[in-house]
């Protein structure tokens, strides 16, 4: 009853106030007819409150998304399936809660449903901004036939949609990187040779005898076993400088957004070329938990999901504790904003010990809202042995990517 009292509409409050006023005035003036009229007026909202308080609304919800991860600008179809598990419902006004970036909140009017009846509602969402967004919760309002009160109910179920950066198809360019073996032993880097050189090794106590490679055993005179669990893998570390101070502009017009789009395109391209990609941000954490191996589709899905929620970082310097031998001995690609004197020792170190280093430097001064003019790091990176290219607001990513090998 307390909830029903708070759910009174303007009409219901008006009837309630009018009935009380009529009763009081009738009692003060001694007009019994006025008291009777006031009681009749009061009975309508009060009776409706009792009826609505005793009514049960047992409705189940199943929300289905056509996909849980989509690229910026692509539509996602959402289907709501409502099933009435209780007695016959009244007219329902349904509203889905959505973030502003996904568009306006969809609203529906659902006719009264009998017990066991189901209704399907469809709508579409679309976002032009990357990120992770909640879908829901769903709220519905139910009112009485006289419009005296309106009860609100909210489902707890929430689904999540990941909107990934838009990626571009990049052309294949000659990139030189080391290969690393993986398996139950510590990873090692191999600069030369081919896969046949590491497919067998000497027998160790505990090895499965079914893995004995008899031709190699006969040739060497020692018992040799296959190393099927240690295939050769091309590896690449992709660093994206997401520090706020390294970029210019705000929101969607910030230079950070094209940097993330470039990183997503590069990661997708390298994964398609057979590389295991290790994605690292300016904070040093490994986005997506280290090397991404397995099927390309699975790799890129987790990589793009990590980039979809990558924020601008309020930090002065790049973290360096993640750098190890597995990073410096393989292919290293960096997408950079403004680089100053505090950052140069780190990149010089990577250039000295790295296997192959490539840098895509953004000309951040040309982005909207830039009031200073930092010098692009392209020339300096080349002077310390990096292969570098410059990316501006009007420079196609494909063109900058191809310039990395010139």
mmCIF file of C-alpha atoms in Angstrom:
data_model
loop_
_atom_site.group_PDB
_atom_site.id
_atom_site.type_symbol
_atom_site.label_atom_id
_atom_site.label_comp_id
_atom_site.label_asym_id
_atom_site.label_seq_id
_atom_site.Cartn_x
_atom_site.Cartn_y
_atom_site.Cartn_z
ATOM 1 C CA UNK A 1 0.000 0.000 0.000
ATOM 2 C CA UNK A 2 2.874 2.366 0.742
ATOM 3 C CA UNK A 3 4.305 1.721 -2.738
ATOM 4 C CA UNK A 4 0.869 2.230 -4.271
ATOM 5 C CA UNK A 5 0.490 5.528 -2.395
ATOM 6 C CA UNK A 6 3.781 6.767 -3.826
ATOM 7 C CA UNK A 7 2.696 5.575 -7.291
ATOM 8 C CA UNK A 8 -0.379 7.785 -7.501
ATOM 9 C CA UNK A 9 -0.636 9.810 -10.701
ATOM 10 C CA UNK A 10 -1.677 13.456 -10.831
ATOM 11 C CA UNK A 11 -5.251 12.332 -11.427
ATOM 12 C CA UNK A 12 -5.115 9.980 -8.461
ATOM 13 C CA UNK A 13 -3.703 12.670 -6.151
ATOM 14 C CA UNK A 14 -6.367 15.054 -7.355
ATOM 15 C CA UNK A 15 -9.181 12.618 -6.580
ATOM 16 C CA UNK A 16 -7.650 11.828 -3.188
ATOM 17 C CA UNK A 17 -7.246 15.494 -2.257
ATOM 18 C CA UNK A 18 -10.714 16.355 -3.558
ATOM 19 C CA UNK A 19 -12.373 13.536 -1.621
ATOM 20 C CA UNK A 20 -10.634 14.472 1.628
ATOM 21 C CA UNK A 21 -11.551 18.133 1.154
ATOM 22 C CA UNK A 22 -15.189 17.281 0.446
ATOM 23 C CA UNK A 23 -15.450 15.076 3.555
ATOM 24 C CA UNK A 24 -13.883 17.714 5.830
ATOM 25 C CA UNK A 25 -16.010 20.525 4.435
ATOM 26 C CA UNK A 26 -19.164 18.431 4.720
ATOM 27 C CA UNK A 27 -18.389 17.633 8.346
ATOM 28 C CA UNK A 28 -17.678 21.277 9.194
ATOM 29 C CA UNK A 29 -20.767 22.579 7.414
ATOM 30 C CA UNK A 30 -22.973 19.724 8.495
ATOM 31 C CA UNK A 31 -23.739 18.729 4.914
ATOM 32 C CA UNK A 32 -24.140 14.962 4.869
ATOM 33 C CA UNK A 33 -24.570 14.837 1.096
ATOM 34 C CA UNK A 34 -21.213 16.532 0.649
ATOM 35 C CA UNK A 35 -19.626 13.967 2.999
ATOM 36 C CA UNK A 36 -21.170 11.128 0.971
ATOM 37 C CA UNK A 37 -19.843 12.640 -2.254
ATOM 38 C CA UNK A 38 -16.384 12.984 -0.718
ATOM 39 C CA UNK A 39 -16.399 9.337 0.396
ATOM 40 C CA UNK A 40 -17.416 8.201 -3.091
ATOM 41 C CA UNK A 41 -14.607 10.255 -4.602
ATOM 42 C CA UNK A 42 -12.109 8.780 -2.106
ATOM 43 C CA UNK A 43 -13.200 5.223 -2.815
ATOM 44 C CA UNK A 44 -11.979 5.346 -6.406
ATOM 45 C CA UNK A 45 -8.231 5.987 -5.771
ATOM 46 C CA UNK A 46 -8.217 4.005 -2.508
ATOM 47 C CA UNK A 47 -9.961 1.025 -4.093
ATOM 48 C CA UNK A 48 -7.579 1.154 -7.013
ATOM 49 C CA UNK A 49 -4.627 1.200 -4.590
ATOM 50 C CA UNK A 50 -5.901 -1.914 -2.813
ATOM 51 C CA UNK A 51 -6.566 -3.702 -6.098
ATOM 52 C CA UNK A 52 -3.137 -2.857 -7.506
ATOM 53 C CA UNK A 53 -1.395 -3.777 -4.257
ATOM 54 C CA UNK A 54 -2.945 -7.257 -4.351
ATOM 55 C CA UNK A 55 -2.253 -7.779 -8.052
ATOM 56 C CA UNK A 56 0.774 -9.875 -8.970
ATOM 57 C CA UNK A 57 3.002 -9.073 -11.916
ATOM 58 C CA UNK A 58 5.102 -12.120 -12.724
ATOM 59 C CA UNK A 59 6.822 -11.422 -16.031
ATOM 60 C CA UNK A 60 9.997 -13.097 -17.252
ATOM 61 C CA UNK A 61 12.479 -11.440 -19.605
ATOM 62 C CA UNK A 62 14.928 -12.928 -22.099
ATOM 63 C CA UNK A 63 17.173 -10.429 -23.904
ATOM 64 C CA UNK A 64 19.068 -11.577 -26.989
ATOM 65 C CA UNK A 65 21.762 -9.599 -28.811
ATOM 66 C CA UNK A 66 22.692 -10.415 -32.396
ATOM 67 C CA UNK A 67 26.327 -10.010 -31.293
ATOM 68 C CA UNK A 68 28.088 -8.928 -28.118
ATOM 69 C CA UNK A 69 31.027 -7.309 -29.921
ATOM 70 C CA UNK A 70 30.711 -5.013 -32.898
ATOM 71 C CA UNK A 71 32.775 -2.418 -34.730
ATOM 72 C CA UNK A 72 32.072 1.300 -34.388
ATOM 73 C CA UNK A 73 29.115 2.376 -36.512
ATOM 74 C CA UNK A 74 27.702 -1.118 -37.024
ATOM 75 C CA UNK A 75 24.123 -1.874 -35.870
ATOM 76 C CA UNK A 76 23.244 -4.496 -33.287
ATOM 77 C CA UNK A 77 19.782 -6.038 -33.183
ATOM 78 C CA UNK A 78 18.302 -6.560 -29.709
ATOM 79 C CA UNK A 79 15.269 -8.773 -29.047
ATOM 80 C CA UNK A 80 13.228 -8.701 -25.849
ATOM 81 C CA UNK A 81 11.009 -11.697 -25.085
ATOM 82 C CA UNK A 82 8.434 -11.041 -22.335
ATOM 83 C CA UNK A 83 6.381 -13.917 -20.913
ATOM 84 C CA UNK A 84 3.539 -13.490 -18.439
ATOM 85 C CA UNK A 85 3.813 -16.117 -15.688
ATOM 86 C CA UNK A 86 1.053 -14.693 -13.499
ATOM 87 C CA UNK A 87 -2.556 -13.591 -13.968
ATOM 88 C CA UNK A 88 -3.671 -11.360 -16.791
ATOM 89 C CA UNK A 89 -1.697 -8.134 -16.930
ATOM 90 C CA UNK A 90 -2.821 -4.602 -17.595
ATOM 91 C CA UNK A 91 -1.490 -2.374 -20.345
ATOM 92 C CA UNK A 92 2.318 -2.238 -19.962
ATOM 93 C CA UNK A 93 4.600 0.635 -20.910
ATOM 94 C CA UNK A 94 8.088 -0.803 -21.437
ATOM 95 C CA UNK A 95 11.335 1.184 -21.546
ATOM 96 C CA UNK A 96 14.877 -0.153 -22.040
ATOM 97 C CA UNK A 97 17.668 1.691 -20.250
ATOM 98 C CA UNK A 98 20.585 2.542 -22.567
ATOM 99 C CA UNK A 99 23.688 4.740 -22.356
ATOM 100 C CA UNK A 100 23.519 7.973 -24.299
ATOM 101 C CA UNK A 101 26.142 6.729 -26.779
ATOM 102 C CA UNK A 102 23.819 3.948 -27.984
ATOM 103 C CA UNK A 103 20.983 6.305 -28.898
ATOM 104 C CA UNK A 104 17.582 7.099 -27.425
ATOM 105 C CA UNK A 105 15.859 4.702 -25.074
ATOM 106 C CA UNK A 106 13.413 2.430 -26.910
ATOM 107 C CA UNK A 107 9.854 2.539 -25.561
ATOM 108 C CA UNK A 108 7.008 0.102 -26.250
ATOM 109 C CA UNK A 109 3.361 -0.276 -25.306
ATOM 110 C CA UNK A 110 2.405 -3.898 -24.626
ATOM 111 C CA UNK A 111 -1.228 -4.941 -24.689
ATOM 112 C CA UNK A 112 -2.617 -6.974 -21.767
ATOM 113 C CA UNK A 113 -1.170 -10.498 -21.738
ATOM 114 C CA UNK A 114 -2.964 -13.654 -20.648
ATOM 115 C CA UNK A 115 -1.248 -16.237 -18.450
ATOM 116 C CA UNK A 116 1.551 -17.926 -20.425
ATOM 117 C CA UNK A 117 1.366 -15.445 -23.293
ATOM 118 C CA UNK A 118 4.610 -14.093 -24.745
ATOM 119 C CA UNK A 119 5.463 -10.886 -26.583
ATOM 120 C CA UNK A 120 8.570 -10.170 -28.668
ATOM 121 C CA UNK A 121 9.972 -6.637 -28.971
ATOM 122 C CA UNK A 122 12.812 -5.689 -31.330
ATOM 123 C CA UNK A 123 15.010 -2.622 -31.573
ATOM 124 C CA UNK A 124 18.448 -1.664 -32.896
ATOM 125 C CA UNK A 125 21.372 0.131 -31.243
ATOM 126 C CA UNK A 126 24.412 1.728 -32.813
ATOM 127 C CA UNK A 127 27.421 3.614 -31.421
ATOM 128 C CA UNK A 128 29.936 5.878 -33.106
ATOM 129 C CA UNK A 129 32.187 5.795 -30.041
ATOM 130 C CA UNK A 130 34.217 2.789 -28.918
ATOM 131 C CA UNK A 131 33.716 1.397 -25.424
ATOM 132 C CA UNK A 132 31.882 -1.119 -23.297
ATOM 133 C CA UNK A 133 28.181 -0.402 -22.772
ATOM 134 C CA UNK A 134 25.468 -1.993 -20.597
ATOM 135 C CA UNK A 135 22.199 -2.976 -22.256
ATOM 136 C CA UNK A 136 19.406 -2.649 -19.702
ATOM 137 C CA UNK A 137 17.918 -2.929 -17.215
ATOM 138 C CA UNK A 138 14.392 -3.085 -18.622
ATOM 139 C CA UNK A 139 11.711 -1.114 -16.807
ATOM 140 C CA UNK A 140 7.981 -1.355 -17.243
ATOM 141 C CA UNK A 141 5.071 0.647 -15.910
ATOM 142 C CA UNK A 142 1.618 -0.721 -15.277
ATOM 143 C CA UNK A 143 -1.437 1.431 -14.578
ATOM 144 C CA UNK A 144 -5.062 0.930 -13.673
ATOM 145 C CA UNK A 145 -7.923 1.488 -16.165
ATOM 146 C CA UNK A 146 -8.877 4.788 -14.471
ATOM 147 C CA UNK A 147 -5.367 6.268 -14.565
ATOM 148 C CA UNK A 148 -5.224 6.708 -10.795
ATOM 149 C CA UNK A 149 -1.792 5.203 -10.183
ATOM 150 C CA UNK A 150 1.194 3.793 -12.031
ATOM 151 C CA UNK A 151 3.464 1.063 -10.639
ATOM 152 C CA UNK A 152 7.053 0.708 -11.867
ATOM 153 C CA UNK A 153 9.059 -2.506 -12.020
ATOM 154 C CA UNK A 154 12.705 -3.026 -13.020
ATOM 155 C CA UNK A 155 14.361 -6.254 -14.170
ATOM 156 C CA UNK A 156 17.830 -6.932 -12.820
ATOM 157 C CA UNK A 157 19.201 -8.587 -15.986
ATOM 158 C CA UNK A 158 21.818 -6.523 -17.844
ATOM 159 C CA UNK A 159 23.726 -7.512 -20.977
ATOM 160 C CA UNK A 160 26.967 -5.953 -22.186
ATOM 161 C CA UNK A 161 27.990 -4.752 -25.622
ATOM 162 C CA UNK A 162 31.595 -4.061 -26.640
ATOM 163 C CA UNK A 163 32.055 -1.519 -29.438
ATOM 164 C CA UNK A 164 35.523 -1.951 -30.909
ATOM 165 C CA UNK A 165 37.564 0.628 -32.855
ATOM 166 C CA UNK A 166 37.138 0.758 -36.608
ATOM 167 C CA UNK A 167 39.933 -1.157 -38.322
ATOM 168 C CA UNK A 168 41.442 -0.748 -41.760
ATOM 169 C CA UNK A 169 42.869 -3.453 -43.971
ATOM 170 C CA UNK A 170 46.610 -2.896 -44.226
ATOM 171 C CA UNK A 171 48.840 -4.060 -47.060
ATOM 172 C CA UNK A 172 51.528 -6.655 -46.418
ATOM 173 C CA UNK A 173 54.971 -5.103 -45.954
ATOM 174 C CA UNK A 174 58.291 -6.862 -45.320
ATOM 175 C CA UNK A 175 58.792 -6.961 -41.568
ATOM 176 C CA UNK A 176 61.647 -8.841 -39.963
ATOM 177 C CA UNK A 177 61.082 -10.427 -36.587
ATOM 178 C CA UNK A 178 62.486 -13.273 -34.550
ATOM 179 C CA UNK A 179 60.735 -16.535 -33.906
ATOM 180 C CA UNK A 180 60.212 -18.090 -30.520
ATOM 181 C CA UNK A 181 59.408 -21.600 -29.432
ATOM 182 C CA UNK A 182 56.669 -22.307 -26.914
ATOM 183 C CA UNK A 183 55.818 -25.308 -24.825
ATOM 184 C CA UNK A 184 56.515 -26.827 -21.441
ATOM 185 C CA UNK A 185 60.067 -25.436 -21.467
ATOM 186 C CA UNK A 186 61.096 -21.809 -21.076
ATOM 187 C CA UNK A 187 60.548 -19.925 -24.370
ATOM 188 C CA UNK A 188 63.717 -19.323 -26.385
ATOM 189 C CA UNK A 189 64.373 -17.090 -29.351
ATOM 190 C CA UNK A 190 65.692 -18.458 -32.626
ATOM 191 C CA UNK A 191 67.248 -16.035 -35.090
ATOM 192 C CA UNK A 192 68.035 -18.425 -37.906
ATOM 193 C CA UNK A 193 67.168 -21.860 -39.191
ATOM 194 C CA UNK A 194 63.770 -23.378 -39.741
ATOM 195 C CA UNK A 195 61.184 -25.437 -37.927
ATOM 196 C CA UNK A 196 62.856 -28.750 -38.805
ATOM 197 C CA UNK A 197 65.870 -27.774 -36.684
ATOM 198 C CA UNK A 198 63.837 -27.843 -33.453
ATOM 199 C CA UNK A 199 61.343 -30.655 -33.997
ATOM 200 C CA UNK A 200 63.433 -33.217 -32.091
ATOM 201 C CA UNK A 201 65.600 -33.151 -28.982
ATOM 202 C CA UNK A 202 67.449 -35.589 -26.751
ATOM 203 C CA UNK A 203 65.429 -37.961 -24.624
ATOM 204 C CA UNK A 204 64.871 -36.882 -21.011
ATOM 205 C CA UNK A 205 63.814 -39.055 -18.093
ATOM 206 C CA UNK A 206 60.012 -39.111 -17.994
ATOM 207 C CA UNK A 207 59.410 -38.437 -21.718
ATOM 208 C CA UNK A 208 56.708 -40.505 -23.365
ATOM 209 C CA UNK A 209 58.342 -43.298 -25.379
ATOM 210 C CA UNK A 210 55.667 -42.900 -28.030
ATOM 211 C CA UNK A 211 57.344 -39.612 -28.965
ATOM 212 C CA UNK A 212 60.662 -41.256 -29.818
ATOM 213 C CA UNK A 213 61.814 -40.179 -33.289
ATOM 214 C CA UNK A 214 63.563 -43.334 -34.576
ATOM 215 C CA UNK A 215 65.158 -41.938 -37.752
ATOM 216 C CA UNK A 216 66.912 -39.209 -35.732
ATOM 217 C CA UNK A 217 67.817 -41.740 -33.049
ATOM 218 C CA UNK A 218 69.466 -44.010 -35.653
ATOM 219 C CA UNK A 219 71.292 -41.043 -37.227
ATOM 220 C CA UNK A 220 72.678 -39.559 -34.003
ATOM 221 C CA UNK A 221 73.108 -42.701 -31.948
ATOM 222 C CA UNK A 222 71.244 -41.103 -29.030
ATOM 223 C CA UNK A 223 67.603 -41.492 -28.153
ATOM 224 C CA UNK A 224 65.689 -38.521 -29.661
ATOM 225 C CA UNK A 225 62.059 -37.445 -29.103
ATOM 226 C CA UNK A 226 59.738 -35.164 -31.050
ATOM 227 C CA UNK A 227 59.053 -31.651 -29.802
ATOM 228 C CA UNK A 228 55.558 -31.318 -31.196
ATOM 229 C CA UNK A 229 54.461 -29.101 -28.336
ATOM 230 C CA UNK A 230 57.068 -26.442 -29.187
ATOM 231 C CA UNK A 231 56.169 -24.994 -32.594
ATOM 232 C CA UNK A 232 57.801 -21.918 -33.990
ATOM 233 C CA UNK A 233 55.803 -18.746 -33.563
ATOM 234 C CA UNK A 234 56.391 -15.256 -34.914
ATOM 235 C CA UNK A 235 55.912 -12.802 -32.065
ATOM 236 C CA UNK A 236 55.293 -9.086 -31.933
ATOM 237 C CA UNK A 237 54.926 -6.613 -29.080
ATOM 238 C CA UNK A 238 52.557 -3.739 -29.891
ATOM 239 C CA UNK A 239 52.861 -0.684 -27.626
ATOM 240 C CA UNK A 240 50.158 1.992 -27.668
ATOM 241 C CA UNK A 241 51.031 5.201 -25.837
ATOM 242 C CA UNK A 242 47.705 6.143 -24.282
ATOM 243 C CA UNK A 243 49.006 8.838 -21.924
ATOM 244 C CA UNK A 244 46.816 11.918 -21.970
ATOM 245 C CA UNK A 245 49.809 14.239 -22.017
ATOM 246 C CA UNK A 246 51.104 12.556 -25.197
ATOM 247 C CA UNK A 247 47.937 13.462 -27.124
ATOM 248 C CA UNK A 248 45.952 16.556 -28.007
ATOM 249 C CA UNK A 249 42.242 17.230 -28.373
ATOM 250 C CA UNK A 250 39.313 15.943 -26.352
ATOM 251 C CA UNK A 251 36.864 13.082 -26.617
ATOM 252 C CA UNK A 252 36.286 11.627 -30.049
ATOM 253 C CA UNK A 253 38.373 14.408 -31.645
ATOM 254 C CA UNK A 254 41.456 13.555 -29.578
ATOM 255 C CA UNK A 255 44.544 12.168 -31.271
ATOM 256 C CA UNK A 256 44.252 9.202 -28.893
ATOM 257 C CA UNK A 257 41.348 7.816 -30.933
ATOM 258 C CA UNK A 258 43.245 7.527 -34.255
ATOM 259 C CA UNK A 259 46.164 6.064 -32.278
ATOM 260 C CA UNK A 260 43.902 3.320 -30.941
ATOM 261 C CA UNK A 261 42.365 2.766 -34.379
ATOM 262 C CA UNK A 262 45.860 2.453 -35.841
ATOM 263 C CA UNK A 263 46.847 0.020 -33.091
ATOM 264 C CA UNK A 264 43.740 -2.073 -33.707
ATOM 265 C CA UNK A 265 44.403 -2.206 -37.453
ATOM 266 C CA UNK A 266 48.041 -3.167 -36.908
ATOM 267 C CA UNK A 267 47.152 -5.845 -34.357
ATOM 268 C CA UNK A 268 44.544 -7.312 -36.693
ATOM 269 C CA UNK A 269 46.970 -7.258 -39.619
ATOM 270 C CA UNK A 270 49.822 -8.900 -37.711
ATOM 271 C CA UNK A 271 47.544 -11.581 -36.262
ATOM 272 C CA UNK A 272 46.382 -12.341 -39.777
ATOM 273 C CA UNK A 273 50.024 -12.667 -40.819
ATOM 274 C CA UNK A 274 50.537 -15.397 -38.204
ATOM 275 C CA UNK A 275 52.097 -13.308 -35.427
ATOM 276 C CA UNK A 276 51.417 -13.790 -31.766
ATOM 277 C CA UNK A 277 50.639 -10.249 -30.616
ATOM 278 C CA UNK A 278 51.401 -8.915 -27.156
ATOM 279 C CA UNK A 279 49.439 -5.717 -26.586
ATOM 280 C CA UNK A 280 50.879 -3.287 -24.026
ATOM 281 C CA UNK A 281 49.643 0.115 -22.884
ATOM 282 C CA UNK A 282 51.562 3.024 -21.358
ATOM 283 C CA UNK A 283 50.775 1.635 -17.889
ATOM 284 C CA UNK A 284 52.739 -1.487 -18.728
ATOM 285 C CA UNK A 285 49.921 -3.975 -18.189
ATOM 286 C CA UNK A 286 49.501 -6.652 -20.791
ATOM 287 C CA UNK A 287 46.072 -6.027 -22.274
ATOM 288 C CA UNK A 288 44.407 -9.361 -22.887
ATOM 289 C CA UNK A 289 46.875 -11.295 -20.697
ATOM 290 C CA UNK A 290 50.033 -11.717 -22.692
ATOM 291 C CA UNK A 291 50.717 -13.340 -26.031
ATOM 292 C CA UNK A 292 47.598 -14.004 -28.074
ATOM 293 C CA UNK A 293 47.889 -17.347 -29.821
ATOM 294 C CA UNK A 294 45.471 -19.837 -31.346
ATOM 295 C CA UNK A 295 43.002 -19.040 -34.094
ATOM 296 C CA UNK A 296 43.193 -15.584 -35.638
ATOM 297 C CA UNK A 297 39.495 -14.880 -35.062
ATOM 298 C CA UNK A 298 39.831 -15.583 -31.335
ATOM 299 C CA UNK A 299 43.038 -13.558 -31.098
ATOM 300 C CA UNK A 300 41.659 -10.455 -32.722
ATOM 301 C CA UNK A 301 38.421 -10.598 -30.763
ATOM 302 C CA UNK A 302 40.186 -10.321 -27.416
ATOM 303 C CA UNK A 303 42.673 -7.775 -28.769
ATOM 304 C CA UNK A 304 39.933 -5.514 -30.091
ATOM 305 C CA UNK A 305 37.916 -5.899 -26.888
ATOM 306 C CA UNK A 306 40.931 -4.694 -24.900
ATOM 307 C CA UNK A 307 41.360 -1.676 -27.173
ATOM 308 C CA UNK A 308 37.649 -0.848 -27.021
ATOM 309 C CA UNK A 309 37.910 0.109 -23.343
ATOM 310 C CA UNK A 310 41.453 1.516 -23.327
ATOM 311 C CA UNK A 311 41.274 4.890 -21.507
ATOM 312 C CA UNK A 312 43.530 7.901 -21.567
ATOM 313 C CA UNK A 313 46.124 7.479 -18.834
ATOM 314 C CA UNK A 314 47.063 10.288 -16.472
ATOM 315 C CA UNK A 315 50.769 9.446 -16.218
ATOM 316 C CA UNK A 316 53.957 11.381 -16.883
ATOM 317 C CA UNK A 317 56.192 8.534 -18.053
ATOM 318 C CA UNK A 318 55.902 5.142 -19.683
ATOM 319 C CA UNK A 319 56.095 2.056 -17.492
ATOM 320 C CA UNK A 320 59.105 -0.121 -18.348
ATOM 321 C CA UNK A 321 58.881 -3.071 -15.945
ATOM 322 C CA UNK A 322 57.166 -5.220 -18.578
ATOM 323 C CA UNK A 323 60.208 -5.226 -20.898
ATOM 324 C CA UNK A 324 61.979 -8.595 -20.959
ATOM 325 C CA UNK A 325 64.024 -10.716 -23.329
ATOM 326 C CA UNK A 326 60.919 -12.101 -25.003
ATOM 327 C CA UNK A 327 59.989 -8.529 -25.973
ATOM 328 C CA UNK A 328 63.326 -7.089 -27.013
ATOM 329 C CA UNK A 329 64.304 -10.082 -29.153
ATOM 330 C CA UNK A 330 61.147 -10.062 -31.287
ATOM 331 C CA UNK A 331 59.291 -7.635 -33.509
ATOM 332 C CA UNK A 332 58.410 -4.387 -31.709
ATOM 333 C CA UNK A 333 55.830 -1.897 -33.043
ATOM 334 C CA UNK A 334 54.911 1.318 -31.215
ATOM 335 C CA UNK A 335 52.066 3.757 -31.893
ATOM 336 C CA UNK A 336 53.165 7.009 -30.288
ATOM 337 C CA UNK A 337 51.909 10.482 -29.539
ATOM 338 C CA UNK A 338 54.188 13.312 -28.448
ATOM 339 C CA UNK A 339 57.610 12.125 -27.258
ATOM 340 C CA UNK A 340 59.800 14.352 -25.076
ATOM 341 C CA UNK A 341 63.162 14.091 -23.350
ATOM 342 C CA UNK A 342 61.773 11.955 -20.534
ATOM 343 C CA UNK A 343 60.714 9.232 -22.973
ATOM 344 C CA UNK A 344 63.775 9.111 -25.194
ATOM 345 C CA UNK A 345 66.006 6.906 -22.969
ATOM 346 C CA UNK A 346 63.370 4.165 -23.019
ATOM 347 C CA UNK A 347 62.945 4.164 -26.805
ATOM 348 C CA UNK A 348 66.708 4.368 -27.289
ATOM 349 C CA UNK A 349 67.077 1.285 -25.086
ATOM 350 C CA UNK A 350 64.475 -0.612 -27.113
ATOM 351 C CA UNK A 351 66.265 0.423 -30.316
ATOM 352 C CA UNK A 352 69.610 -0.904 -29.021
ATOM 353 C CA UNK A 353 68.431 -4.297 -27.771
ATOM 354 C CA UNK A 354 65.345 -4.895 -29.921
ATOM 355 C CA UNK A 355 65.263 -7.256 -32.859
ATOM 356 C CA UNK A 356 63.229 -5.058 -35.226
ATOM 357 C CA UNK A 357 61.663 -1.787 -34.113
ATOM 358 C CA UNK A 358 58.942 0.129 -35.951
ATOM 359 C CA UNK A 359 57.343 3.376 -34.806
ATOM 360 C CA UNK A 360 54.170 5.082 -36.039
ATOM 361 C CA UNK A 361 54.274 8.627 -34.627
ATOM 362 C CA UNK A 362 51.192 10.856 -34.650
ATOM 363 C CA UNK A 363 51.564 14.529 -35.533
ATOM 364 C CA UNK A 364 49.454 15.453 -32.498
ATOM 365 C CA UNK A 365 49.814 19.220 -33.007
ATOM 366 C CA UNK A 366 47.522 19.023 -36.029
ATOM 367 C CA UNK A 367 44.586 17.616 -34.082
ATOM 368 C CA UNK A 368 41.721 19.798 -32.947
ATOM 369 C CA UNK A 369 42.298 21.696 -29.726
ATOM 370 C CA UNK A 370 46.111 21.609 -29.911
ATOM 371 C CA UNK A 371 47.628 24.849 -28.640
ATOM 372 C CA UNK A 372 51.243 23.766 -28.548
ATOM 373 C CA UNK A 373 53.313 22.273 -31.321
ATOM 374 C CA UNK A 374 55.391 19.280 -30.205
ATOM 375 C CA UNK A 375 57.775 18.052 -32.874
ATOM 376 C CA UNK A 376 56.770 14.608 -34.254
ATOM 377 C CA UNK A 377 59.093 11.856 -33.086
ATOM 378 C CA UNK A 378 59.586 10.384 -36.557
ATOM 379 C CA UNK A 379 62.962 11.966 -37.305
ATOM 380 C CA UNK A 380 64.401 11.236 -33.888
ATOM 381 C CA UNK A 381 63.294 7.589 -33.994
ATOM 382 C CA UNK A 382 64.991 7.144 -37.350
ATOM 383 C CA UNK A 383 68.191 8.664 -35.990
ATOM 384 C CA UNK A 384 68.445 5.927 -33.336
ATOM 385 C CA UNK A 385 67.810 3.061 -35.750
ATOM 386 C CA UNK A 386 64.030 2.729 -35.756
ATOM 387 C CA UNK A 387 61.951 2.433 -38.885
ATOM 388 C CA UNK A 388 59.418 5.234 -38.415
ATOM 389 C CA UNK A 389 56.558 6.958 -40.226
ATOM 390 C CA UNK A 390 54.356 9.932 -39.409
ATOM 391 C CA UNK A 391 50.553 9.840 -39.179
ATOM 392 C CA UNK A 392 48.538 13.043 -39.437
ATOM 393 C CA UNK A 393 44.784 13.752 -39.444
ATOM 394 C CA UNK A 394 44.678 13.685 -43.239
ATOM 395 C CA UNK A 395 47.227 10.885 -43.740
ATOM 396 C CA UNK A 396 45.742 7.520 -44.758
ATOM 397 C CA UNK A 397 46.835 4.778 -42.367
ATOM 398 C CA UNK A 398 47.687 2.513 -45.307
ATOM 399 C CA UNK A 399 50.115 5.121 -46.606
ATOM 400 C CA UNK A 400 51.815 5.612 -43.232
ATOM 401 C CA UNK A 401 52.050 1.841 -42.783
ATOM 402 C CA UNK A 402 53.775 1.399 -46.141
ATOM 403 C CA UNK A 403 56.224 4.201 -45.326
ATOM 404 C CA UNK A 404 57.552 2.183 -42.374
ATOM 405 C CA UNK A 405 59.740 0.128 -44.704
ATOM 406 C CA UNK A 406 61.108 3.017 -46.787
#
